PDB file of C-alpha atoms in Angstrom:
ATOM      1  CA  MET A   1     -35.990  57.778  -7.607  1.00 43.00           C
ATOM      2  CA  ARG A   2     -39.911  55.987  -7.808  1.00 46.00           C
ATOM      3  CA  ALA A   3     -40.784  53.928 -10.339  1.00 49.00           C
ATOM      4  CA  PRO A   4     -44.340  54.663 -12.428  1.00 48.00           C
ATOM      5  CA  ALA A   5     -47.276  53.436 -11.372  1.00 51.00           C
ATOM      6  CA  SER A   6     -48.811  50.452 -13.676  1.00 59.00           C
ATOM      7  CA  PRO A   7     -51.850  51.554 -15.790  1.00 61.00           C
ATOM      8  CA  ALA A   8     -54.134  49.285 -13.387  1.00 58.00           C
ATOM      9  CA  ALA A   9     -52.997  50.476 -10.239  1.00 52.00           C
ATOM     10  CA  ALA A  10     -53.274  53.851 -11.784  1.00 53.00           C
ATOM     11  CA  SER A  11     -57.020  52.769 -12.777  1.00 56.00           C
ATOM     12  CA  LEU A  12     -57.593  51.431  -9.386  1.00 55.00           C
ATOM     13  CA  SER A  13     -56.681  55.090  -8.236  1.00 57.00           C
ATOM     14  CA  LEU A  14     -58.586  57.721 -10.223  1.00 55.00           C
ATOM     15  CA  LEU A  15     -61.214  54.963  -9.774  1.00 56.00           C
ATOM     16  CA  LEU A  16     -61.331  55.085  -5.517  1.00 55.00           C
ATOM     17  CA  MET A  17     -61.154  58.795  -6.176  1.00 56.00           C
ATOM     18  CA  ALA A  18     -63.967  58.968  -7.968  1.00 54.00           C
ATOM     19  CA  THR A  19     -66.210  56.813  -5.700  1.00 55.00           C
ATOM     20  CA  VAL A  20     -64.985  59.172  -2.603  1.00 52.00           C
ATOM     21  CA  VAL A  21     -65.768  62.134  -4.315  1.00 49.00           C
ATOM     22  CA  LEU A  22     -69.425  60.824  -5.555  1.00 50.00           C
ATOM     23  CA  LEU A  23     -70.451  59.613  -1.792  1.00 48.00           C
ATOM     24  CA  LEU A  24     -69.809  62.845  -0.631  1.00 50.00           C
ATOM     25  CA  SER A  25     -71.014  64.972  -3.127  1.00 48.00           C
ATOM     26  CA  THR A  26     -74.856  62.756  -2.000  1.00 49.00           C
ATOM     27  CA  ARG A  27     -74.316  63.235   1.830  1.00 48.00           C
ATOM     28  CA  PRO A  28     -73.554  66.574   3.476  1.00 50.00           C
ATOM     29  CA  LEU A  29     -70.625  67.102   5.594  1.00 47.00           C
ATOM     30  CA  PRO A  30     -70.752  65.860   8.765  1.00 47.00           C
ATOM     31  CA  VAL A  31     -70.081  68.738  10.966  1.00 49.00           C
ATOM     32  CA  ALA A  32     -70.582  66.888  14.633  1.00 52.00           C
ATOM     33  CA  ALA A  33     -68.266  66.252  16.887  1.00 58.00           C
ATOM     34  CA  ASN A  34     -67.694  62.666  15.206  1.00 62.00           C
ATOM     35  CA  TRP A  35     -67.003  63.678  11.970  1.00 59.00           C
ATOM     36  CA  TYR A  36     -64.579  60.902  11.549  1.00 58.00           C
ATOM     37  CA  SER A  37     -66.741  58.175  12.491  1.00 60.00           C
ATOM     38  CA  GLU A  38     -69.693  59.853  10.425  1.00 59.00           C
ATOM     39  CA  LEU A  39     -67.396  60.357   7.335  1.00 55.00           C
ATOM     40  CA  THR A  40     -66.137  56.314   7.590  1.00 58.00           C
ATOM     41  CA  SER A  41     -69.983  54.843   7.359  1.00 57.00           C
ATOM     42  CA  MET A  42     -70.530  56.923   4.732  1.00 53.00           C
ATOM     43  CA  LEU A  43     -67.622  55.689   2.781  1.00 54.00           C
ATOM     44  CA  ALA A  44     -68.682  52.222   4.255  1.00 67.00           C
ATOM     45  CA  CYS A  45     -72.149  52.073   3.738  1.00 78.00           C
ATOM     46  CA  PRO A  46     -72.804  53.891   0.598  1.00 73.00           C
ATOM     47  CA  PRO A  47     -76.830  54.517   0.172  1.00 77.00           C
ATOM     48  CA  CYS A  48     -78.640  52.669  -1.524  1.00 78.00           C
ATOM     49  CA  GLU A  49     -82.684  53.052  -2.883  1.00 75.00           C
ATOM     50  CA  ALA A  50     -85.326  51.015  -0.331  1.00 69.00           C
ATOM     51  CA  ASP A  51     -86.124  47.836  -2.156  1.00 69.00           C
ATOM     52  CA  SER A  52     -82.402  47.470  -3.408  1.00 73.00           C
ATOM     53  CA  CYS A  53     -81.130  47.224   0.490  1.00 81.00           C
ATOM     54  CA  ASP A  54     -82.392  44.278   1.520  1.00 86.00           C
ATOM     55  CA  VAL A  55     -81.570  40.560  -0.346  1.00 89.00           C
ATOM     56  CA  ASP A  56     -85.796  38.359  -0.406  1.00 90.00           C
ATOM     57  CA  PRO A  57     -85.387  35.695   1.977  1.00 91.00           C
ATOM     58  CA  LEU A  58     -86.503  33.298  -0.251  1.00 93.00           C
ATOM     59  CA  THR A  59     -83.658  33.427  -2.181  1.00 93.00           C
ATOM     60  CA  CYS A  60     -81.307  32.427   0.413  1.00 93.00           C
ATOM     61  CA  GLU A  61     -80.432  29.211   0.973  1.00 92.00           C
ATOM     62  CA  HIS A  62     -79.087  29.898   4.200  1.00 93.00           C
ATOM     63  CA  GLY A  63     -81.587  31.940   5.672  1.00 93.00           C
ATOM     64  CA  THR A  64     -80.758  35.490   6.506  1.00 94.00           C
ATOM     65  CA  ALA A  65     -77.848  37.897   8.634  1.00 93.00           C
ATOM     66  CA  ARG A  66     -77.914  41.512   9.023  1.00 90.00           C
ATOM     67  CA  ASP A  67     -74.234  42.672   7.458  1.00 87.00           C
ATOM     68  CA  HIS A  68     -72.085  46.099   9.317  1.00 84.00           C
ATOM     69  CA  CYS A  69     -75.117  48.460   7.704  1.00 84.00           C
ATOM     70  CA  GLN A  70     -77.659  46.733   9.444  1.00 87.00           C
ATOM     71  CA  ARG A  71     -78.490  45.729   5.944  1.00 88.00           C
ATOM     72  CA  LEU A  72     -80.515  42.232   5.293  1.00 90.00           C
ATOM     73  CA  VAL A  73     -77.752  39.658   3.378  1.00 92.00           C
ATOM     74  CA  CYS A  74     -78.029  36.096   2.311  1.00 94.00           C
ATOM     75  CA  ALA A  75     -76.191  34.249   5.695  1.00 95.00           C
ATOM     76  CA  LYS A  76     -73.547  32.388   4.424  1.00 95.00           C
ATOM     77  CA  GLY A  77     -72.771  28.083   5.128  1.00 95.00           C
ATOM     78  CA  PRO A  78     -71.181  25.798   6.294  1.00 96.00           C
ATOM     79  CA  GLY A  79     -67.296  26.163   4.341  1.00 95.00           C
ATOM     80  CA  GLU A  80     -68.328  29.379   3.103  1.00 95.00           C
ATOM     81  CA  ARG A  81     -66.252  32.035   3.283  1.00 95.00           C
ATOM     82  CA  CYS A  82     -66.978  35.129   5.563  1.00 94.00           C
ATOM     83  CA  GLY A  83     -65.875  37.818   8.041  1.00 90.00           C
ATOM     84  CA  GLY A  84     -62.916  40.230   6.420  1.00 86.00           C
ATOM     85  CA  ALA A  85     -63.058  43.811   7.302  1.00 82.00           C
ATOM     86  CA  ASN A  86     -66.689  44.843   8.012  1.00 81.00           C
ATOM     87  CA  GLY A  87     -67.500  41.423   7.211  1.00 83.00           C
ATOM     88  CA  LEU A  88     -66.928  41.871   3.679  1.00 85.00           C
ATOM     89  CA  LEU A  89     -66.355  38.332   2.541  1.00 91.00           C
ATOM     90  CA  GLY A  90     -70.295  37.473   4.499  1.00 92.00           C
ATOM     91  CA  VAL A  91     -72.007  36.452   8.035  1.00 93.00           C
ATOM     92  CA  CYS A  92     -72.533  33.280   8.807  1.00 95.00           C
ATOM     93  CA  ALA A  93     -76.037  31.639   9.218  1.00 94.00           C
ATOM     94  CA  GLU A  94     -77.498  31.702  13.020  1.00 91.00           C
ATOM     95  CA  SER A  95     -75.992  28.225  13.875  1.00 91.00           C
ATOM     96  CA  LEU A  96     -72.610  28.660  12.450  1.00 95.00           C
ATOM     97  CA  SER A  97     -69.534  30.807  13.504  1.00 94.00           C
ATOM     98  CA  CYS A  98     -66.958  32.504  11.518  1.00 93.00           C
ATOM     99  CA  ARG A  99     -63.389  30.978  12.244  1.00 92.00           C
ATOM    100  CA  CYS A 100     -60.196  31.285   9.739  1.00 92.00           C
ATOM    101  CA  TYR A 101     -63.141  33.209   7.159  1.00 93.00           C
ATOM    102  CA  ARG A 102     -64.578  30.150   7.187  1.00 94.00           C
ATOM    103  CA  CYS A 103     -68.158  29.819   8.318  1.00 95.00           C
ATOM    104  CA  THR A 104     -67.863  26.728  11.058  1.00 95.00           C
ATOM    105  CA  GLY A 105     -70.707  24.036  12.455  1.00 95.00           C
ATOM    106  CA  CYS A 106     -73.621  22.622  11.116  1.00 94.00           C
ATOM    107  CA  ALA A 107     -76.361  23.857   9.178  1.00 90.00           C
ATOM    108  CA  GLY A 108     -79.277  23.214   6.756  1.00 85.00           C
ATOM    109  CA  ASN A 109     -81.961  21.202   5.970  1.00 84.00           C
ATOM    110  CA  PRO A 110     -80.131  18.349   4.984  1.00 88.00           C
ATOM    111  CA  LEU A 111     -77.615  18.851   7.893  1.00 90.00           C
ATOM    112  CA  GLN A 112     -74.508  20.321   6.516  1.00 92.00           C
ATOM    113  CA  CYS A 113     -70.850  20.662   8.442  1.00 93.00           C
ATOM    114  CA  PHE A 114     -67.748  22.046   8.280  1.00 93.00           C
ATOM    115  CA  ARG A 115     -64.817  22.529  11.307  1.00 90.00           C
ATOM    116  CA  ILE A 116     -61.350  23.933  10.861  1.00 86.00           C
ATOM    117  CA  VAL A 117     -59.102  21.072  11.973  1.00 82.00           C
ATOM    118  CA  GLY A 118     -56.234  22.119  14.178  1.00 76.00           C
ATOM    119  CA  ALA A 119     -55.479  25.034  16.436  1.00 67.00           C
ATOM    120  CA  SER A 120     -54.770  27.779  14.145  1.00 73.00           C
ATOM    121  CA  CYS A 121     -55.588  29.519  10.718  1.00 76.00           C
ATOM    122  CA  GLY A 122     -52.509  28.379   9.093  1.00 66.00           C
ATOM    123  CA  ILE A 123     -52.108  32.520   7.913  1.00 57.00           C
TER     124      ILE A 123
END
């Protein structure tokens, strides 16, 4: 017999279902041959108002980058978290690369550097 779900898990499931229903009700259902791609895109990139899609570049310490939804976001600096599914943790500044979920390399004024020591990420 399966144990009952915790209240937190039940709440999370309900919230996820409500989000999916809301997203699907605000956009027409895809009927093209690539319906799966369009459906996952709707779930991954929720609609936004024109001014709420992009950040103000003047507020970004390490410049800007485009996320997987092609929205302008503040870029992450040396040592900051990055990567993950669809770049959920962030996108590194132009001169940096995401390695082991951290922005590595050197950037900024004054110059700041971060590197991963060793060959593996320790995952």
